[in-house]
PDB file of C-alpha atoms in Angstrom:
ATOM      1  CA  GLN A   1     -14.972  11.803  -3.955  1.00 83.00           C
ATOM      2  CA  VAL A   2     -11.624   9.934  -3.719  1.00 94.00           C
ATOM      3  CA  GLN A   3     -10.944   6.503  -5.373  1.00 96.00           C
ATOM      4  CA  LEU A   4      -7.701   4.249  -5.022  1.00 97.00           C
ATOM      5  CA  VAL A   5      -7.014   1.664  -7.588  1.00 96.00           C
ATOM      6  CA  GLU A   6      -4.280  -0.937  -6.995  1.00 96.00           C
ATOM      7  CA  SER A   7      -2.536  -2.943  -9.590  1.00 96.00           C
ATOM      8  CA  GLY A   8       0.608  -5.260  -9.968  1.00 97.00           C
ATOM      9  CA  GLY A   9      -0.546  -8.362  -7.845  1.00 97.00           C
ATOM     10  CA  GLY A  10      -0.336 -11.895  -9.171  1.00 97.00           C
ATOM     11  CA  LEU A  11       1.390 -15.228  -8.791  1.00 98.00           C
ATOM     12  CA  VAL A  12       5.123 -15.613  -8.269  1.00 98.00           C
ATOM     13  CA  GLN A  13       7.558 -18.157  -7.151  1.00 98.00           C
ATOM     14  CA  ALA A  14       9.338 -17.759  -3.625  1.00 98.00           C
ATOM     15  CA  GLY A  15      12.496 -15.549  -4.042  1.00 98.00           C
ATOM     16  CA  GLY A  16      10.813 -13.651  -6.900  1.00 98.00           C
ATOM     17  CA  SER A  17       9.455 -10.040  -7.311  1.00 98.00           C
ATOM     18  CA  LEU A  18       6.432  -7.917  -7.804  1.00 98.00           C
ATOM     19  CA  ARG A  19       5.624  -4.269  -7.791  1.00 98.00           C
ATOM     20  CA  LEU A  20       2.486  -2.899  -6.596  1.00 98.00           C
ATOM     21  CA  SER A  21       1.014   0.451  -7.566  1.00 98.00           C
ATOM     22  CA  CYS A  22      -1.722   2.282  -6.031  1.00 97.00           C
ATOM     23  CA  ALA A  23      -3.219   5.643  -7.772  1.00 97.00           C
ATOM     24  CA  ALA A  24      -5.551   8.046  -5.982  1.00 96.00           C
ATOM     25  CA  SER A  25      -7.638  10.207  -7.948  1.00 96.00           C
ATOM     26  CA  GLY A  26     -10.681  12.382  -7.269  1.00 94.00           C
ATOM     27  CA  SER A  27     -10.953  15.413  -5.213  1.00 90.00           C
ATOM     28  CA  ILE A  28      -7.821  15.696  -3.356  1.00 93.00           C
ATOM     29  CA  PHE A  29      -6.211  18.614  -1.864  1.00 90.00           C
ATOM     30  CA  SER A  30      -3.230  16.949  -0.659  1.00 92.00           C
ATOM     31  CA  ILE A  31      -2.346  13.162   0.685  1.00 94.00           C
ATOM     32  CA  TYR A  32      -0.474  12.799   3.984  1.00 94.00           C
ATOM     33  CA  VAL A  33       0.207   9.160   4.340  1.00 96.00           C
ATOM     34  CA  MET A  34      -0.033   6.440   1.955  1.00 96.00           C
ATOM     35  CA  GLY A  35       0.324   2.874   2.762  1.00 97.00           C
ATOM     36  CA  TRP A  36      -0.066  -0.842   2.260  1.00 98.00           C
ATOM     37  CA  TYR A  37      -1.741  -3.242   4.343  1.00 98.00           C
ATOM     38  CA  ARG A  38      -2.427  -6.991   3.772  1.00 98.00           C
ATOM     39  CA  GLN A  39      -4.602  -9.729   5.097  1.00 98.00           C
ATOM     40  CA  ALA A  40      -3.987 -13.549   4.708  1.00 97.00           C
ATOM     41  CA  PRO A  41      -6.814 -15.969   5.134  1.00 92.00           C
ATOM     42  CA  GLY A  42      -7.535 -16.510   8.839  1.00 94.00           C
ATOM     43  CA  LYS A  43      -5.294 -13.410   9.774  1.00 96.00           C
ATOM     44  CA  GLN A  44      -6.116 -10.000  10.770  1.00 96.00           C
ATOM     45  CA  ARG A  45      -5.141  -7.089   8.487  1.00 97.00           C
ATOM     46  CA  GLU A  46      -1.757  -5.673   9.118  1.00 97.00           C
ATOM     47  CA  LEU A  47       0.496  -2.691   8.112  1.00 98.00           C
ATOM     48  CA  VAL A  48       3.120  -3.656   5.592  1.00 98.00           C
ATOM     49  CA  ALA A  49       4.598  -0.307   4.899  1.00 98.00           C
ATOM     50  CA  SER A  50       3.525   3.411   4.855  1.00 98.00           C
ATOM     51  CA  VAL A  51       5.207   6.438   3.554  1.00 97.00           C
ATOM     52  CA  THR A  52       4.184  10.165   4.532  1.00 95.00           C
ATOM     53  CA  SER A  53       4.340  13.165   2.016  1.00 90.00           C
ATOM     54  CA  GLY A  54       7.817  13.791   3.078  1.00 90.00           C
ATOM     55  CA  ALA A  55       8.905  10.436   2.051  1.00 90.00           C
ATOM     56  CA  SER A  56       9.476   8.916   5.758  1.00 95.00           C
ATOM     57  CA  ALA A  57       8.679   5.277   5.305  1.00 97.00           C
ATOM     58  CA  ASN A  58       7.870   2.738   7.957  1.00 97.00           C
ATOM     59  CA  TYR A  59       7.915  -1.135   7.384  1.00 98.00           C
ATOM     60  CA  ALA A  60       6.648  -4.131   9.296  1.00 98.00           C
ATOM     61  CA  ASP A  61       9.573  -6.186  10.815  1.00 98.00           C
ATOM     62  CA  SER A  62       8.593  -8.935   8.570  1.00 97.00           C
ATOM     63  CA  VAL A  63       9.280  -7.049   5.229  1.00 98.00           C
ATOM     64  CA  LYS A  64      12.081  -5.034   6.300  1.00 98.00           C
ATOM     65  CA  GLY A  65      15.210  -5.331   3.988  1.00 97.00           C
ATOM     66  CA  ARG A  66      12.742  -6.950   1.248  1.00 98.00           C
ATOM     67  CA  PHE A  67      10.000  -4.423   0.503  1.00 98.00           C
ATOM     68  CA  THR A  68      10.497  -0.648  -0.494  1.00 98.00           C
ATOM     69  CA  ILE A  69       7.651   1.792  -0.495  1.00 98.00           C
ATOM     70  CA  SER A  70       7.935   4.948  -2.489  1.00 96.00           C
ATOM     71  CA  ARG A  71       5.433   7.502  -3.790  1.00 95.00           C
ATOM     72  CA  ASP A  72       5.084  10.100  -6.601  1.00 94.00           C
ATOM     73  CA  ASN A  73       3.421  13.061  -5.166  1.00 90.00           C
ATOM     74  CA  ALA A  74       2.624  14.745  -8.445  1.00 91.00           C
ATOM     75  CA  LYS A  75       0.830  11.684  -9.472  1.00 93.00           C
ATOM     76  CA  ASN A  76      -0.596  10.656  -6.189  1.00 94.00           C
ATOM     77  CA  THR A  77       0.780   7.253  -6.674  1.00 96.00           C
ATOM     78  CA  VAL A  78       2.287   5.059  -4.187  1.00 96.00           C
ATOM     79  CA  TYR A  79       4.327   1.884  -5.043  1.00 97.00           C
ATOM     80  CA  LEU A  80       5.684  -1.094  -3.052  1.00 98.00           C
ATOM     81  CA  GLN A  81       8.310  -3.059  -4.371  1.00 98.00           C
ATOM     82  CA  MET A  82       8.334  -6.639  -3.024  1.00 98.00           C
ATOM     83  CA  ASN A  83      11.638  -8.621  -3.488  1.00 98.00           C
ATOM     84  CA  SER A  84      12.653 -12.004  -2.033  1.00 98.00           C
ATOM     85  CA  LEU A  85       9.239 -12.859  -1.711  1.00 98.00           C
ATOM     86  CA  LYS A  86       8.258 -15.841   0.593  1.00 98.00           C
ATOM     87  CA  PRO A  87       5.077 -17.903   0.780  1.00 98.00           C
ATOM     88  CA  GLU A  88       4.032 -16.193   4.101  1.00 97.00           C
ATOM     89  CA  ASP A  89       3.585 -12.979   2.085  1.00 98.00           C
ATOM     90  CA  THR A  90       0.789 -14.298   0.277  1.00 98.00           C
ATOM     91  CA  ALA A  91      -2.379 -12.198   1.004  1.00 98.00           C
ATOM     92  CA  VAL A  92      -4.578  -9.496  -0.454  1.00 98.00           C
ATOM     93  CA  TYR A  93      -2.887  -6.267  -0.467  1.00 98.00           C
ATOM     94  CA  TYR A  94      -4.751  -3.028   0.266  1.00 98.00           C
ATOM     95  CA  CYS A  95      -3.933   0.401  -0.545  1.00 98.00           C
ATOM     96  CA  ASN A  96      -4.699   3.037   1.939  1.00 97.00           C
ATOM     97  CA  ALA A  97      -4.449   6.915   2.040  1.00 96.00           C
ATOM     98  CA  ASP A  98      -5.070   9.761   4.505  1.00 96.00           C
ATOM     99  CA  VAL A  99      -6.465  12.390   2.177  1.00 94.00           C
ATOM    100  CA  ARG A 100      -7.061  15.911   2.608  1.00 93.00           C
ATOM    101  CA  VAL A 101      -9.996  16.706   0.551  1.00 89.00           C
ATOM    102  CA  THR A 102     -10.451  20.126   1.477  1.00 88.00           C
ATOM    103  CA  SER A 103      -8.487  22.818   3.449  1.00 85.00           C
ATOM    104  CA  LEU A 104      -9.781  21.615   6.712  1.00 88.00           C
ATOM    105  CA  TYR A 105     -11.288  18.036   6.307  1.00 90.00           C
ATOM    106  CA  ARG A 106      -9.220  14.812   5.973  1.00 92.00           C
ATOM    107  CA  ASP A 107     -10.541  11.245   5.646  1.00 93.00           C
ATOM    108  CA  ASP A 108      -9.161   7.522   5.270  1.00 95.00           C
ATOM    109  CA  TYR A 109      -9.609   5.587   1.936  1.00 96.00           C
ATOM    110  CA  TRP A 110      -9.052   2.117   0.802  1.00 97.00           C
ATOM    111  CA  GLY A 111      -8.509   0.342  -2.340  1.00 97.00           C
ATOM    112  CA  GLN A 112     -10.286  -2.848  -3.327  1.00 97.00           C
ATOM    113  CA  GLY A 113      -7.450  -4.864  -2.972  1.00 97.00           C
ATOM    114  CA  THR A 114      -4.916  -7.274  -5.085  1.00 97.00           C
ATOM    115  CA  GLN A 115      -4.219 -10.477  -4.665  1.00 98.00           C
ATOM    116  CA  VAL A 116      -0.454 -11.668  -4.295  1.00 98.00           C
ATOM    117  CA  THR A 117       0.304 -15.278  -4.127  1.00 98.00           C
ATOM    118  CA  VAL A 118       3.738 -16.560  -3.493  1.00 98.00           C
ATOM    119  CA  SER A 119       4.147 -20.399  -4.364  1.00 97.00           C
ATOM    120  CA  SER A 120       7.150 -22.649  -2.909  1.00 92.00           C
TER     121      SER A 120
END
């Protein structure tokens, strides 16, 4: 049983910053990839950033240079530092984790989401 809990969302003015956190808990053998997705009203869910257990990061073009993803493997926690926020960043942000729950079994888990709203 694996749970992902996000925190850090909120309302911020354009140009401001927020840091999102996502902690995984439960029966975890290891986590290969952790990432952040977002979904704005009327739009499809999109990948924002992801990071492997070896700290290899990937970013959507729209957030490169503004967002930084990092993780603490000992805590099974992933962070998303969001700087220079824009109104178009407004969305529900979802944490995702590719979790190895046994030595042979992997599964994909999602958090409940946290709202990020950026005002003009």
